PDB file of C-alpha atoms in Angstrom:
ATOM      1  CA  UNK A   1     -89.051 -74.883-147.017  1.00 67.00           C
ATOM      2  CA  UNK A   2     -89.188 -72.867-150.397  1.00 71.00           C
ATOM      3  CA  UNK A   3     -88.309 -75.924-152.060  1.00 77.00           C
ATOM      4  CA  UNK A   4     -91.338 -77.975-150.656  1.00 73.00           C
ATOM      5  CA  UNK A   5     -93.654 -74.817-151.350  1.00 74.00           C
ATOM      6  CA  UNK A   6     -92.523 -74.520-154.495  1.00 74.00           C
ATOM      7  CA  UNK A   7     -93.117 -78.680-155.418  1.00 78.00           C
ATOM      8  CA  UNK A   8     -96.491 -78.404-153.803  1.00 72.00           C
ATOM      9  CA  UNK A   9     -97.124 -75.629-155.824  1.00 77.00           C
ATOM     10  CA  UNK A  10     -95.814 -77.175-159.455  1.00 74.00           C
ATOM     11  CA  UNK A  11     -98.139 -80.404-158.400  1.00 73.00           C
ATOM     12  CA  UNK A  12    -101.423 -79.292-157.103  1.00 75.00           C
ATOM     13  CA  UNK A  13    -101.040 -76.310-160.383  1.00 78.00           C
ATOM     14  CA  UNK A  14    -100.461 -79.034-162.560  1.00 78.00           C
ATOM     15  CA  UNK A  15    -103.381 -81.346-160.503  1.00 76.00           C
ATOM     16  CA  UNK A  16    -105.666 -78.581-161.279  1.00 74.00           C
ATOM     17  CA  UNK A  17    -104.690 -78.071-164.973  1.00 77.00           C
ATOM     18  CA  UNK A  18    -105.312 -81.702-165.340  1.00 77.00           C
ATOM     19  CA  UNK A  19    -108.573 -82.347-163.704  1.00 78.00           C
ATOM     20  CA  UNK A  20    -109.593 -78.728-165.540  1.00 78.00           C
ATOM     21  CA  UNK A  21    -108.640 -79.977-169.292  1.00 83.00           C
ATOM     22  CA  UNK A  22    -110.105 -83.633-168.500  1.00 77.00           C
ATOM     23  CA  UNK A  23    -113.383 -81.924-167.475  1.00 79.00           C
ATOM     24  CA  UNK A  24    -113.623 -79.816-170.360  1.00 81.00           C
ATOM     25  CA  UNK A  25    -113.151 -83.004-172.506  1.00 79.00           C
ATOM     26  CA  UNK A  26    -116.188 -84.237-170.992  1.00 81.00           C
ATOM     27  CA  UNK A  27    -118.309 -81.775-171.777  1.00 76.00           C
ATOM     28  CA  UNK A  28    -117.473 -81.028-175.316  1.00 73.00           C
ATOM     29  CA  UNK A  29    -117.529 -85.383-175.457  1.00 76.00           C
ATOM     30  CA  UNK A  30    -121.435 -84.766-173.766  1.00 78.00           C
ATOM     31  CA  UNK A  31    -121.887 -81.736-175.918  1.00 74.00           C
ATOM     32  CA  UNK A  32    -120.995 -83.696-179.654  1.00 74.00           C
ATOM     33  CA  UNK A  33    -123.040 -86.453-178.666  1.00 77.00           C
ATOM     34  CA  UNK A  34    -126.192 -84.668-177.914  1.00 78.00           C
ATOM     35  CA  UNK A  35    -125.902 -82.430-180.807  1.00 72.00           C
ATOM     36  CA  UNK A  36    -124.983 -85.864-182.695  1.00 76.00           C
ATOM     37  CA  UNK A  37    -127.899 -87.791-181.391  1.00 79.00           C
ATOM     38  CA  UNK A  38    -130.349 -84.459-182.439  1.00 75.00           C
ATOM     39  CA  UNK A  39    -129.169 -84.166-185.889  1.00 74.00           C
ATOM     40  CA  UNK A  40    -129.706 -88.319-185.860  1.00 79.00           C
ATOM     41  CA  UNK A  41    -133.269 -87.725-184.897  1.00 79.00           C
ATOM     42  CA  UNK A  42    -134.169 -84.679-187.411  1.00 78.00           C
ATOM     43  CA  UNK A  43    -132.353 -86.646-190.215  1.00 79.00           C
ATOM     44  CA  UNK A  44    -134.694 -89.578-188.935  1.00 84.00           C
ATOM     45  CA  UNK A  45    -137.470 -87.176-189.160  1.00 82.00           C
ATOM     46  CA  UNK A  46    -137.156 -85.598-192.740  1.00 82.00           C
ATOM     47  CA  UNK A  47    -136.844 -89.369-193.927  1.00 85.00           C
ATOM     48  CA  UNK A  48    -140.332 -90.097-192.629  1.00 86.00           C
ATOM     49  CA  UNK A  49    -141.548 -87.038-194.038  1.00 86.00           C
ATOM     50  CA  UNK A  50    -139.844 -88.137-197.321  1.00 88.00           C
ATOM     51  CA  UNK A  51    -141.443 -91.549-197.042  1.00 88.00           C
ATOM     52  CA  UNK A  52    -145.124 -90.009-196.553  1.00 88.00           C
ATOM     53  CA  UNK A  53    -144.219 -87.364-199.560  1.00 89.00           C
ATOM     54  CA  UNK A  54    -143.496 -90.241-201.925  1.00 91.00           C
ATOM     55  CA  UNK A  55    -147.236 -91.951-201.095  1.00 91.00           C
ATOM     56  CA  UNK A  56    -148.757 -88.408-202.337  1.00 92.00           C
ATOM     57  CA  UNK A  57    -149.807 -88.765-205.607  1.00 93.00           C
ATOM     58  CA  UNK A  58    -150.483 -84.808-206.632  1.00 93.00           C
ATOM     59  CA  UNK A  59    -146.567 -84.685-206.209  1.00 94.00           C
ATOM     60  CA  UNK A  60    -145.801 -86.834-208.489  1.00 94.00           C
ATOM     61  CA  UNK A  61    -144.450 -86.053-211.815  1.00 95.00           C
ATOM     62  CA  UNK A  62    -147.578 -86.849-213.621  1.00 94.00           C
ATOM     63  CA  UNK A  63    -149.453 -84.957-211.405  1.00 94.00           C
ATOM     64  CA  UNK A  64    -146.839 -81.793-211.640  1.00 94.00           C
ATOM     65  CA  UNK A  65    -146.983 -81.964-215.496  1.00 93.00           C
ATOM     66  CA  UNK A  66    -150.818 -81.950-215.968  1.00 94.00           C
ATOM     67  CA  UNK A  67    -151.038 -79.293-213.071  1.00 93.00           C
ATOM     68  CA  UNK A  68    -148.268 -77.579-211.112  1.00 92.00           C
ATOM     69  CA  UNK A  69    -150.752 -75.250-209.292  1.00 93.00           C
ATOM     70  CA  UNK A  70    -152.404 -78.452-207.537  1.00 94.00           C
ATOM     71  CA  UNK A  71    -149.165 -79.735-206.471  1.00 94.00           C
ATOM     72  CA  UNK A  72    -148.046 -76.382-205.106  1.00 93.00           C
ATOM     73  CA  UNK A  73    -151.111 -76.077-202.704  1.00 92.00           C
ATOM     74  CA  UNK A  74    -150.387 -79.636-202.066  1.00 91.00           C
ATOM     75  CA  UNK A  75    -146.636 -78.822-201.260  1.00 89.00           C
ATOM     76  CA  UNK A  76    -147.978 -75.499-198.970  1.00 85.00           C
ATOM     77  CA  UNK A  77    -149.313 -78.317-196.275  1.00 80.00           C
ATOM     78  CA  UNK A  78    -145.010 -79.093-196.041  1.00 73.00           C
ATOM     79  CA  UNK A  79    -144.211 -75.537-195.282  1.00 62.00           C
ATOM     80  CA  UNK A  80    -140.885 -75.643-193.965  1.00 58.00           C
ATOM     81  CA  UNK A  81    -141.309 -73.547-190.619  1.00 55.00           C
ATOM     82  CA  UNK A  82    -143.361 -76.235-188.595  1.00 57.00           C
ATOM     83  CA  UNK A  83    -140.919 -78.873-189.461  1.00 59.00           C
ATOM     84  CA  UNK A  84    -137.089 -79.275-189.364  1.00 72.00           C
ATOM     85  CA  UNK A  85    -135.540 -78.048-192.749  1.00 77.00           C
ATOM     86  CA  UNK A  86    -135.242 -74.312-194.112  1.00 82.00           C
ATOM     87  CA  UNK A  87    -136.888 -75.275-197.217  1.00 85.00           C
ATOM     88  CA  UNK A  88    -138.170 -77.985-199.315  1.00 89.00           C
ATOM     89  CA  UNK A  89    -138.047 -78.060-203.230  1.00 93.00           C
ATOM     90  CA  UNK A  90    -139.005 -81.027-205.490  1.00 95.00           C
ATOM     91  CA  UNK A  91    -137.021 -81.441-208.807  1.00 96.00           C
ATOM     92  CA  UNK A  92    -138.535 -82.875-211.551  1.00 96.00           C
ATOM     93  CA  UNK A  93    -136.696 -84.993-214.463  1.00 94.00           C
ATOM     94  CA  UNK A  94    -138.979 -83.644-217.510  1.00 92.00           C
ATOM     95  CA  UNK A  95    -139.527 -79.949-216.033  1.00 93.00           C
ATOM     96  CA  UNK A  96    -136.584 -77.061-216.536  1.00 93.00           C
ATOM     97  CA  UNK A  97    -137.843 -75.664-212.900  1.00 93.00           C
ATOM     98  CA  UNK A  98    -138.717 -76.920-209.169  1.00 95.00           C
ATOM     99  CA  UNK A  99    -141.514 -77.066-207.365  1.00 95.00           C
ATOM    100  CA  UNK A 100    -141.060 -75.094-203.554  1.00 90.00           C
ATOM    101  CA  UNK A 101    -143.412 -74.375-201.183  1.00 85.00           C
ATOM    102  CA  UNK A 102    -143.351 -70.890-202.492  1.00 86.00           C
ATOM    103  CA  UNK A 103    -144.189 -71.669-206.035  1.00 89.00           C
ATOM    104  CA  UNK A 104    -142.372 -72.757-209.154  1.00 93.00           C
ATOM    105  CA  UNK A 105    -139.046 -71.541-209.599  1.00 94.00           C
ATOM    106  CA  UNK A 106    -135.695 -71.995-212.328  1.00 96.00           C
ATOM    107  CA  UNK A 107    -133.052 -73.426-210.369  1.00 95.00           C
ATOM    108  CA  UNK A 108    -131.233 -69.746-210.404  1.00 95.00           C
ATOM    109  CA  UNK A 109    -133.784 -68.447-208.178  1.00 94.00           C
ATOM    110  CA  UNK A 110    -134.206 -71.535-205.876  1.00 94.00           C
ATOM    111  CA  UNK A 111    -129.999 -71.209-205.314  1.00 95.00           C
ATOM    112  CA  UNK A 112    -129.389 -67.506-205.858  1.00 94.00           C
ATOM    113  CA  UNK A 113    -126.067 -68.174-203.393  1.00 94.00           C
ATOM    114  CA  UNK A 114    -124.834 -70.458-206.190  1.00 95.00           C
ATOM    115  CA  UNK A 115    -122.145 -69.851-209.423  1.00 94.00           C
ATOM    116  CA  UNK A 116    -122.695 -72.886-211.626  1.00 93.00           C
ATOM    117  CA  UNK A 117    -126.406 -73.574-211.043  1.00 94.00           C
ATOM    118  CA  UNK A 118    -126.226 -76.206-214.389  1.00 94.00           C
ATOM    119  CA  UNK A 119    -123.478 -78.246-212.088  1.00 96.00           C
ATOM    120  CA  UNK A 120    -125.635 -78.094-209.206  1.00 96.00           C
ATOM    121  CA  UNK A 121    -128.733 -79.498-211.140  1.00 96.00           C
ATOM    122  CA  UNK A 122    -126.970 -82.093-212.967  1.00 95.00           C
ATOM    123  CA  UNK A 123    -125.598 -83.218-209.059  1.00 95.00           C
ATOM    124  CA  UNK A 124    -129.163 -83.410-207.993  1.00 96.00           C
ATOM    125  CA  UNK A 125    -130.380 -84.845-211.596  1.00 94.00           C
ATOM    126  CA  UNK A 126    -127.393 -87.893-210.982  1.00 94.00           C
ATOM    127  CA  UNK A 127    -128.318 -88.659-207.145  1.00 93.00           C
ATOM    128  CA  UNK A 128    -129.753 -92.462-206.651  1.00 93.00           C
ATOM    129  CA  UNK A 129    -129.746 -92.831-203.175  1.00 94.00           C
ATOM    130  CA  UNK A 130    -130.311 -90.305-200.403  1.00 93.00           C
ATOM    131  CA  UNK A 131    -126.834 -87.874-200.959  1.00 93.00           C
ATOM    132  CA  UNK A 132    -126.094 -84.819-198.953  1.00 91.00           C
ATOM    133  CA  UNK A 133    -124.655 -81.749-200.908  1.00 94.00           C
ATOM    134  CA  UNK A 134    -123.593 -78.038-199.987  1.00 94.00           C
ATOM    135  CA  UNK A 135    -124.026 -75.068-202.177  1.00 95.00           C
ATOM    136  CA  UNK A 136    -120.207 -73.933-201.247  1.00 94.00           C
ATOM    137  CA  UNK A 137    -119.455 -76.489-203.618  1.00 95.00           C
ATOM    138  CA  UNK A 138    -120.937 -74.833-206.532  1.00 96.00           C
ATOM    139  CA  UNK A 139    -119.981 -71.331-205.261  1.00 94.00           C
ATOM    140  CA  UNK A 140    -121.611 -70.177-202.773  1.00 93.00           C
ATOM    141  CA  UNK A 141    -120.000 -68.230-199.955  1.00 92.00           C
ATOM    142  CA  UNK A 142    -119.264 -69.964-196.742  1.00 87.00           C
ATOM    143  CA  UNK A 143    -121.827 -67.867-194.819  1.00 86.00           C
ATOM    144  CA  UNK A 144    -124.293 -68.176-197.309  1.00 90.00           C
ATOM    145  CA  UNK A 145    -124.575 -71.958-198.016  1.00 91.00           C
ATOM    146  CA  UNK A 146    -126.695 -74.295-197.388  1.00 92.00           C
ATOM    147  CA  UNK A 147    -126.558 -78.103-196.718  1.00 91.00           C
ATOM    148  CA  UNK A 148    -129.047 -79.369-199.297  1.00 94.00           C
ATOM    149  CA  UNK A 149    -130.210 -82.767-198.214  1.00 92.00           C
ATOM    150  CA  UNK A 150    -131.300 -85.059-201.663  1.00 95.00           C
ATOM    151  CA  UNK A 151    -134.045 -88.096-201.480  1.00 94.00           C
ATOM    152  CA  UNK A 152    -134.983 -89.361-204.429  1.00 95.00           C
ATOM    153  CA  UNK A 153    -138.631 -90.313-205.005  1.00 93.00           C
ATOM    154  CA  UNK A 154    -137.831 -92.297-208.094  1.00 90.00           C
ATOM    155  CA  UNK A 155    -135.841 -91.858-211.678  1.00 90.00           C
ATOM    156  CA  UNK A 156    -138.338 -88.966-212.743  1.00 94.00           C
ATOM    157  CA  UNK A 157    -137.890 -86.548-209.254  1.00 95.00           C
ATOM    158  CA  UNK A 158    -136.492 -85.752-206.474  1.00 96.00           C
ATOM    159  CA  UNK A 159    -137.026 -83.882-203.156  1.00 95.00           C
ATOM    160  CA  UNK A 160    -134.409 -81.580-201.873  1.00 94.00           C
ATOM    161  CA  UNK A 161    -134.548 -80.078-198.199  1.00 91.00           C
ATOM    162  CA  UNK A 162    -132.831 -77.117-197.175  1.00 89.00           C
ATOM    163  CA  UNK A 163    -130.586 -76.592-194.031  1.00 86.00           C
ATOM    164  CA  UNK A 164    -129.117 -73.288-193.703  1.00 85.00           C
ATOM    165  CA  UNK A 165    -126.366 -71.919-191.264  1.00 78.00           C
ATOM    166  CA  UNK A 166    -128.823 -71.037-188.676  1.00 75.00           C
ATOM    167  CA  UNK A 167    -131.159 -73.771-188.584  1.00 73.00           C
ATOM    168  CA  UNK A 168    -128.021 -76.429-188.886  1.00 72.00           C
ATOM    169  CA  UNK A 169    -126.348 -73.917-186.097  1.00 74.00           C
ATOM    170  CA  UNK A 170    -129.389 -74.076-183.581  1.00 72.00           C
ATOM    171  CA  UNK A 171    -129.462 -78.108-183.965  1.00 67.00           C
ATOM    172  CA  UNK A 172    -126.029 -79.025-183.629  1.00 68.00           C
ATOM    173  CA  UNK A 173    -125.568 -76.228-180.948  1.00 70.00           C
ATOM    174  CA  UNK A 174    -124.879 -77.616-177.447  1.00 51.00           C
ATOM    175  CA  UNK A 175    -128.018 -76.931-175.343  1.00 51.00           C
ATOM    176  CA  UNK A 176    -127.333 -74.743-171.856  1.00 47.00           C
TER     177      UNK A 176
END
């Protein structure tokens, strides 16, 4: 009888174990593919934002040149908290600094986080297709990167959304 107790015991503990580790499967399988399918959307999302950005001409590099104050209040109507990036900076070819929603800036202040600024620039200078880059790369601390996200409008500039820890965190995080 200790026997039998014993088998029953070994099989429905090992039943259990199995139905228990096949359920968690699902979920984290339900949870990658909604936090997949979000991160899809918001990526779908900053490329129509790009798209409209590239039809406004005070942002382009003409238009930045003759006046960077214009295309600053033009930039302010982009600010990042209403849409889904931490920041948004446009880079332009012929000018030493960016353009943020904040103002004009030297790339050492728009990536404090990073080491070798030059080698981040001249990443961002080189891109000629939509490229995705993190500041760990060029130094900055795990904790205190940030997924930089490149589009370029044409040869002469580029726009560069920000995602940092906690805005990346909150959309790929599985939802209760």
């Amino acid at each position: 009888v200790g026997s039998v107790l014993l088998i029953l015991s070994v099989f429905f503990t090992r039943s259990v174990t199995s139905t228990l580790e096949d359920t968690m499967v699902e979920n984290a399988t339900q949870s990658s593919l909604k936090a997949a399918g979000q991160l899809q959307l918001n990526l779908q999302d900053i490329n129509n934002i790009a798209s409209h950005l590239k039809q406004v001409d005070a942002l382009s590099p003409n238009a930045f040149l003759a006046s960077s104050y214009d295309a600053y209040q033009t930039l302010q109507r982009y600010d990042y908290s209403t849409f889904k990036y931490s920041n948004l900076a446009f880079f332009y070819q012929r000018s030493p600094m960016l353009l943020t929603v904040k103002g004009t800036c030297y790339p050492e202040v728009c990536f404090p986080e990073v080491d070798d600024p030059d080698a981040l620039m001249a990443e961002i200078r080189q891109a000629a297709s939509v490229t995705l880059l993190s500041t760990a790369a060029f130094g900055a601390p795990w904790e205190d990167s940030r997924l930089l996200l490149l589009y370029p409008m044409n040869s002469q500039y580029t726009a560069v959304f920000f995602f940092n820890h906690a805005l990346l965190s909150a959309t790929l995080a599985p939802a209760a």
